[in-house]
mmCIF file of C-alpha atoms in Angstrom:
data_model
loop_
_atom_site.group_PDB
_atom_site.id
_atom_site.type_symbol
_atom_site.label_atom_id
_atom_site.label_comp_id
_atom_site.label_asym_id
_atom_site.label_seq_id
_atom_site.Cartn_x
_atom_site.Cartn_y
_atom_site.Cartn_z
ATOM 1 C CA UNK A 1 -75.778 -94.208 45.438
ATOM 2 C CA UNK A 2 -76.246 -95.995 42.020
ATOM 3 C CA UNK A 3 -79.427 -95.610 41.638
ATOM 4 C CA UNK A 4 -83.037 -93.693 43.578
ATOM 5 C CA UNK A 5 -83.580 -96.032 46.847
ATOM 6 C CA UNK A 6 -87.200 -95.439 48.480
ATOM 7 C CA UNK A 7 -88.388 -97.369 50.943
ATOM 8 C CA UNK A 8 -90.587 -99.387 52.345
ATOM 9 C CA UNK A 9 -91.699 -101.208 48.797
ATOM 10 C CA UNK A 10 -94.922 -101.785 50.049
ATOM 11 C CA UNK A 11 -97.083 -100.047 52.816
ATOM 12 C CA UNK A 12 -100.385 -101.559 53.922
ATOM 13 C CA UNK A 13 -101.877 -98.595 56.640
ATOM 14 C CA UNK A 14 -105.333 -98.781 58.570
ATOM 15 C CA UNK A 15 -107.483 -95.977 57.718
ATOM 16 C CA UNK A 16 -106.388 -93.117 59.878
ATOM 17 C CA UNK A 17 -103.142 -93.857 59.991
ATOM 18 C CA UNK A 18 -99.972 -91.567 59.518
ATOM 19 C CA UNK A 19 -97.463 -92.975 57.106
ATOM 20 C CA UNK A 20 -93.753 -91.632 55.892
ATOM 21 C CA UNK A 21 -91.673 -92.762 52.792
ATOM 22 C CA UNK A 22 -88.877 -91.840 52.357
ATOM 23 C CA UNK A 23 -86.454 -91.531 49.395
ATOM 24 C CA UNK A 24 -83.057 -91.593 48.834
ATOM 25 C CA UNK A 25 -82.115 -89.689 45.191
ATOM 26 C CA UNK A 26 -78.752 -90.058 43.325
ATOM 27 C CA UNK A 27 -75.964 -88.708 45.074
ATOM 28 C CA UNK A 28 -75.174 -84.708 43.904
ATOM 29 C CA UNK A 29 -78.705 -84.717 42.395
ATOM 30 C CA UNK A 30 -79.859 -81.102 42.915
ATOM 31 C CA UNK A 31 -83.475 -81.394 41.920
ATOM 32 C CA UNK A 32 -86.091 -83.956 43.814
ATOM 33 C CA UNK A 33 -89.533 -84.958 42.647
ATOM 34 C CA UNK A 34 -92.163 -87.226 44.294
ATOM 35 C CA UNK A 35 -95.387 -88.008 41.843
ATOM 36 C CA UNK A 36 -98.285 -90.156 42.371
ATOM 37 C CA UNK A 37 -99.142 -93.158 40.167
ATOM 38 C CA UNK A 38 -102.558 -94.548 40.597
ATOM 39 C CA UNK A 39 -103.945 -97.857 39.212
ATOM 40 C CA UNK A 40 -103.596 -97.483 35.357
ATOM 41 C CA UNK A 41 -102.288 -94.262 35.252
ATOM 42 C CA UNK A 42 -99.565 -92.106 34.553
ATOM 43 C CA UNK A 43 -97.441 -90.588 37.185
ATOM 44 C CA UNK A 44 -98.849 -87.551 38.657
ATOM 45 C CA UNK A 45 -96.776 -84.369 39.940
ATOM 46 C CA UNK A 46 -96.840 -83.844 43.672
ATOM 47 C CA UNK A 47 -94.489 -81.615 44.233
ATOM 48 C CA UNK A 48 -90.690 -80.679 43.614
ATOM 49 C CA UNK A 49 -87.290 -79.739 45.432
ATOM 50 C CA UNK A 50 -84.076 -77.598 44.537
ATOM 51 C CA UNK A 51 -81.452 -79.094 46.927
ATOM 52 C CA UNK A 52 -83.886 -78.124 50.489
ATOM 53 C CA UNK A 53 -85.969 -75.749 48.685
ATOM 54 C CA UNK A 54 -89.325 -76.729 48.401
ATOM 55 C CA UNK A 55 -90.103 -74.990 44.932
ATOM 56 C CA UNK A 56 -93.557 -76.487 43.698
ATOM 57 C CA UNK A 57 -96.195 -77.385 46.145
ATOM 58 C CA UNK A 58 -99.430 -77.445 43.643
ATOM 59 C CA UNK A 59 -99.585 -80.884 42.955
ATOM 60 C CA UNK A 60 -100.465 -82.308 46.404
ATOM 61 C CA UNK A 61 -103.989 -83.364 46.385
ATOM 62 C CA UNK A 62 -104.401 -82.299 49.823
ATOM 63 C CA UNK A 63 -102.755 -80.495 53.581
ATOM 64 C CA UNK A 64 -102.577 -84.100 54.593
ATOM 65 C CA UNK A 65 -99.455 -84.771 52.594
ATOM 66 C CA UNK A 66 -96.554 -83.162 53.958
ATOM 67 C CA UNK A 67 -92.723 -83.193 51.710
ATOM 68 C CA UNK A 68 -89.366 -82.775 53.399
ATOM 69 C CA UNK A 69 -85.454 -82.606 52.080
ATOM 70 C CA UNK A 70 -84.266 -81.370 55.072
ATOM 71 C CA UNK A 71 -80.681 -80.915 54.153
ATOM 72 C CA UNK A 72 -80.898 -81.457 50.394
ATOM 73 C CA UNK A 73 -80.659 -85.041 49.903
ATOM 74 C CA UNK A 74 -82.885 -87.491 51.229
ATOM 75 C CA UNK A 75 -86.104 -86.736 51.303
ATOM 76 C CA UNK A 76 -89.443 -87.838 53.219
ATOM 77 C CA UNK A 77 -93.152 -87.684 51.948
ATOM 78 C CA UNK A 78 -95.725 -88.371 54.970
ATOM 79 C CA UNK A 79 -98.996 -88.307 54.713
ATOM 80 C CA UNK A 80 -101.456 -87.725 57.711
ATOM 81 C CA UNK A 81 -104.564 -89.632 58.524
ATOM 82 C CA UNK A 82 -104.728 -91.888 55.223
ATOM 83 C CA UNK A 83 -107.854 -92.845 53.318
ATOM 84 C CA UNK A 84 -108.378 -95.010 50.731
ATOM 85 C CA UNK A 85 -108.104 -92.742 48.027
ATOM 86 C CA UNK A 86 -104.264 -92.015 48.714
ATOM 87 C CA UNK A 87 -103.940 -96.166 47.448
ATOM 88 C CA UNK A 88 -101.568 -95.647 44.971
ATOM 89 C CA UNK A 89 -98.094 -95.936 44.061
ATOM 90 C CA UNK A 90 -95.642 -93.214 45.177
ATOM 91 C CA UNK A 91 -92.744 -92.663 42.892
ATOM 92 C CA UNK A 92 -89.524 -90.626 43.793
ATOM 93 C CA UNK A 93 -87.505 -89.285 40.669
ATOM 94 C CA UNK A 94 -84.266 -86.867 40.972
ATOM 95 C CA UNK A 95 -82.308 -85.003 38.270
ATOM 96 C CA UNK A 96 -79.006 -82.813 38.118
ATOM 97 C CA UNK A 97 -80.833 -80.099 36.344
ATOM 98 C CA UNK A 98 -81.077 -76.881 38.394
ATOM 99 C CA UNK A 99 -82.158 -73.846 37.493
ATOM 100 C CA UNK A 100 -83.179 -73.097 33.445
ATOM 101 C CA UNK A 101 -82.820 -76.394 31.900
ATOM 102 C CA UNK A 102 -81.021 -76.362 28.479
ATOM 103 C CA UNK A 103 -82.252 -79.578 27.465
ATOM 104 C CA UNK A 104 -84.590 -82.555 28.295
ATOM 105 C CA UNK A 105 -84.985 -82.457 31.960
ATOM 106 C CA UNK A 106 -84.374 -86.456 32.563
ATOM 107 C CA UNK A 107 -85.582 -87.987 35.542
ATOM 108 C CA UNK A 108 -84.385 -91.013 37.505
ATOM 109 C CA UNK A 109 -87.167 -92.830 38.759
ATOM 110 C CA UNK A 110 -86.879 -95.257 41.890
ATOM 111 C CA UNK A 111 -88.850 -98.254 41.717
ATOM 112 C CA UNK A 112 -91.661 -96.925 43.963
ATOM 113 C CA UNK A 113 -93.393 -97.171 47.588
ATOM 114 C CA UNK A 114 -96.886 -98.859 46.801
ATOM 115 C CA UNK A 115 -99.344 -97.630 49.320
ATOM 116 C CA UNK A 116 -102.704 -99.498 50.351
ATOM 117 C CA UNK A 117 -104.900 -97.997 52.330
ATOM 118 C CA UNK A 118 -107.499 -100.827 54.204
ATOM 119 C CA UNK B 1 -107.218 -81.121 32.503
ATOM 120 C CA UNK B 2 -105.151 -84.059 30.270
ATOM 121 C CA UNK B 3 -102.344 -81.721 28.620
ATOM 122 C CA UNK B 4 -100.558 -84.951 27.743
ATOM 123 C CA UNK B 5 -102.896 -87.919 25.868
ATOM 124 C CA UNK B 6 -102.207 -91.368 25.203
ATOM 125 C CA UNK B 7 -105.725 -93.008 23.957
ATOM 126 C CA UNK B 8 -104.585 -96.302 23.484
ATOM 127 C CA UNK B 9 -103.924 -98.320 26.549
ATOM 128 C CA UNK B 10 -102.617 -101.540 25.155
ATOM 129 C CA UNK B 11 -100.713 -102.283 21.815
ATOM 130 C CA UNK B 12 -99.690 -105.730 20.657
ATOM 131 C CA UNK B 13 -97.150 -106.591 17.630
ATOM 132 C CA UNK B 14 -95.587 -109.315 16.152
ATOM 133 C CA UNK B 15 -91.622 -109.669 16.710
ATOM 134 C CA UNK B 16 -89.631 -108.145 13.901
ATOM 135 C CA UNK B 17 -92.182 -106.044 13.290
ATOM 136 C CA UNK B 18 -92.357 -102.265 13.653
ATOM 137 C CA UNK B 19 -94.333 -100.553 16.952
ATOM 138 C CA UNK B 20 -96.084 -96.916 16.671
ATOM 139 C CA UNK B 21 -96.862 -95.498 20.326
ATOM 140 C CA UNK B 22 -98.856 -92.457 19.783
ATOM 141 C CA UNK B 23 -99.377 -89.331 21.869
ATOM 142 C CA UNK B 24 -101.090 -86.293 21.437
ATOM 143 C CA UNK B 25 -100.735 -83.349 23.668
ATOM 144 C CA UNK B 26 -102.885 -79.360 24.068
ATOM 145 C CA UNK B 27 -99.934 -77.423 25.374
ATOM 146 C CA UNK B 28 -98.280 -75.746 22.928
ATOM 147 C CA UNK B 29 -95.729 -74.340 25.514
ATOM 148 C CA UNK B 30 -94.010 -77.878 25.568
ATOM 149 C CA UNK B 31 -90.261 -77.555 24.392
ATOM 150 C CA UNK B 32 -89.098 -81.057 25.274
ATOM 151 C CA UNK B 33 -91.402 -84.296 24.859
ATOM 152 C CA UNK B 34 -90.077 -87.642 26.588
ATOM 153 C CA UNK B 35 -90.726 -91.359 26.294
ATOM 154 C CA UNK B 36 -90.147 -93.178 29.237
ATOM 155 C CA UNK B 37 -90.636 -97.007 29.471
ATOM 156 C CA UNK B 38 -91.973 -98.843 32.775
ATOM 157 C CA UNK B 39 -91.401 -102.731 33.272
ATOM 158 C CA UNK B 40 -93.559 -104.463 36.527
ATOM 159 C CA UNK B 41 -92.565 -103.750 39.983
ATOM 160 C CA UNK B 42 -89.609 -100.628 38.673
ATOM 161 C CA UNK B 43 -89.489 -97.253 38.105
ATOM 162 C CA UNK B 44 -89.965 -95.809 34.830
ATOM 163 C CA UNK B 45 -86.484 -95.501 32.654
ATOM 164 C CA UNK B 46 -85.863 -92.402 30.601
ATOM 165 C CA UNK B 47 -85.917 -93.828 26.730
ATOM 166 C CA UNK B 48 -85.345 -91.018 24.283
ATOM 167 C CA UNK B 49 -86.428 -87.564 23.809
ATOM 168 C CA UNK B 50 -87.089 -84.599 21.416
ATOM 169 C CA UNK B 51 -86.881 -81.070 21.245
ATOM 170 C CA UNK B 52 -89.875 -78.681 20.425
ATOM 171 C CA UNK B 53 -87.730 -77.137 17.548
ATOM 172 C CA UNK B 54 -87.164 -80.612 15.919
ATOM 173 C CA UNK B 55 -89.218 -83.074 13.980
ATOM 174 C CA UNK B 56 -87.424 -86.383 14.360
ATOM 175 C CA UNK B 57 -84.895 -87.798 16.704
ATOM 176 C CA UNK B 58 -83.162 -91.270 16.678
ATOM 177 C CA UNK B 59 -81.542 -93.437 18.862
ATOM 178 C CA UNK B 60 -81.143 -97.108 17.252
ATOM 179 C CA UNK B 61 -84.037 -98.818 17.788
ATOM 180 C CA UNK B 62 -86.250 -96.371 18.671
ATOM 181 C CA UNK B 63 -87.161 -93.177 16.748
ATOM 182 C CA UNK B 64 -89.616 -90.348 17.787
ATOM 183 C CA UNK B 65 -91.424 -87.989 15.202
ATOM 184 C CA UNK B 66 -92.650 -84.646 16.551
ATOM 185 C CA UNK B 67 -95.943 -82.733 14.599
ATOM 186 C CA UNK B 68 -96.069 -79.798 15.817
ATOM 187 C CA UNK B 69 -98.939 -78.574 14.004
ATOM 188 C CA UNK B 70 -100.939 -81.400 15.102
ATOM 189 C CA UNK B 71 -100.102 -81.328 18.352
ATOM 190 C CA UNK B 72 -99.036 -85.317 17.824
ATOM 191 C CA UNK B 73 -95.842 -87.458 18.768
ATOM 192 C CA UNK B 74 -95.251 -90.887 18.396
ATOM 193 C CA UNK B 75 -92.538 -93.271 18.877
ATOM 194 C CA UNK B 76 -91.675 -96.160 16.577
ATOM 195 C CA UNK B 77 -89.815 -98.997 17.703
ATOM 196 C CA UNK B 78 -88.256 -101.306 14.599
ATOM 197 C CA UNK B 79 -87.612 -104.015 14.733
ATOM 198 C CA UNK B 80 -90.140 -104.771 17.973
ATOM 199 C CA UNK B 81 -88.401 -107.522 20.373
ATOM 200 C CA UNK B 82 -89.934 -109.402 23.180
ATOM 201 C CA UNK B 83 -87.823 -107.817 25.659
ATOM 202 C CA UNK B 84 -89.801 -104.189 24.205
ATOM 203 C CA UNK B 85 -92.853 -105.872 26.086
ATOM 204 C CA UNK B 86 -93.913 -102.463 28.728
ATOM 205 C CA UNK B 87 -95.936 -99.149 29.521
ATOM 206 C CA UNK B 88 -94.058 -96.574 27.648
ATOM 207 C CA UNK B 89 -95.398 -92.973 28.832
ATOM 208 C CA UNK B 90 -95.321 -90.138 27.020
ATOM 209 C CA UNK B 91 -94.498 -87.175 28.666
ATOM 210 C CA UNK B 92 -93.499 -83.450 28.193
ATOM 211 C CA UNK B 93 -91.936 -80.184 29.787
ATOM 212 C CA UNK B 94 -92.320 -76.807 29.797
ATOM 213 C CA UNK B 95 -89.551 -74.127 30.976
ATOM 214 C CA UNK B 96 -92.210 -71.883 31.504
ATOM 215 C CA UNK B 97 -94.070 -74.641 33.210
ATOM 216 C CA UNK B 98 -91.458 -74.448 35.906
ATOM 217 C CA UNK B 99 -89.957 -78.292 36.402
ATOM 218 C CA UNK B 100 -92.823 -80.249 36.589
ATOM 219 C CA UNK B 101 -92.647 -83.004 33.761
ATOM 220 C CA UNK B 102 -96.893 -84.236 32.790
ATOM 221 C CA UNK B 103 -97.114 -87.748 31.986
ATOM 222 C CA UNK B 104 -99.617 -89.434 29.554
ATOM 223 C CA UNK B 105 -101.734 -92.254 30.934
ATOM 224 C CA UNK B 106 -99.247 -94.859 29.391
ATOM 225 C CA UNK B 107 -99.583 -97.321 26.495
ATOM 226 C CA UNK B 108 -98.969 -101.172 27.406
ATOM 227 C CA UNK B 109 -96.696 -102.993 24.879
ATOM 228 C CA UNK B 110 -97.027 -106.307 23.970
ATOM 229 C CA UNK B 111 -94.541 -107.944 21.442
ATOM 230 C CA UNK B 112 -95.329 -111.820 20.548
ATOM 231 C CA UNK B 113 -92.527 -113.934 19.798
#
């Protein structure tokens, strides 16, 4: 597509509850990121894909939050049993870049699923 | 651990006018720095970036100056135009850092018309 689709916009989830967003990154983009962006803050890495390949795990806060790209596109970031601490919003940006970079690695952001957590 | 610092959270300046965005940063294993500016309710939108080997780079409007020594970027924006009005983040990469890009907290932008 034109552009990084993720969806839904906007999440509201009970405490407890399991929740998946999914992204959809520019089409022949090798490398996928999700970060984390919470109130007044900059985006935070979660974690990173080469086309399937999960290659960077560190940044998620915790083994409730689970990252997907099945078959090297779109790709899926769930998180189990949701507290109120995972409020935030959760930002899907993909690149062409693989391997060594030879200059700035740019990312394409999509505009963001915003996640409260009640 | 902040690697990447922005310690001003809000900026305002008078149209026509020039903006300084400033950003300081501990890593010295950075070889690219980015700006990246974020309007309400999008994404944030690549706007220019520098290489570790350079001091300055330029793209019209917008010019970013790279101290090395100090550890310090900014970005200067001139003239400033409403439409400028955002969060610009700093942010930075590492090849040895693998692809992970660290952000800066962001600075807001205000230009008065």
């Amino acid at each position: 597509g034109a552009g990084v689709s993720q969806s839904p916009r906007y999440k509201v989830a009970k405490r407890g509850q399991d929740v998946a967003l999914r992204c959809d990154p520019i089409s022949g983009h090798v490398s996928l990121f999700w970060y984390q962006q919470a109130l007044g803050q900059g985006p935070e890495f979660l974690t990173y894909f080469q086309n399937e390949a999960q290659l960077d795990k560190s940044g998620l806060p915790s083994d409730r939050f689970f990252a997907e790209r099945p078959e090297g596109s779109v790709s899926t970031l769930k998180i189990q049993r949701t507290q109120q601490e995972d409020s935030a919003v959760y930002l899907c940006a993909s690149s062409p870049t693989q391997g060594l970079f030879t200059g700035a690695n740019v990312l394409t952001f999509g505009a963001g699923s915003r996640l409260t957590v009640l | 651990d902040q690697q990447v610092k922005q310690n001003s959270p809000s900026l305002s300046v008078q149209e026509g006018r020039i903006s300084i965005l400033n950003c300081d940063y501990t890593n010295s294993m950075f070889d690219y720095f980015l700006w990246y500016k974020k309007y309400p309710a999008e994404g944030p939108t690549f706007l220019i970036s520098i290489s570790s080997i350079k001091d300055k780079n330029e793209d019209g409007r917008f010019t970013v100056f790279l101290n090395k020594s100090a550890k310090h970027l900014s970005l200067h924006i001139v003239p400033s135009q409403p439409g400028d009005s955002a969060v610009y983040f700093c942010a930075a990469s590492s090849v040895t850092g693998g692809f992970k890009t660290i952000f800066g907290a962001g600075t807001r932008l205000f230009v008065k018309a």
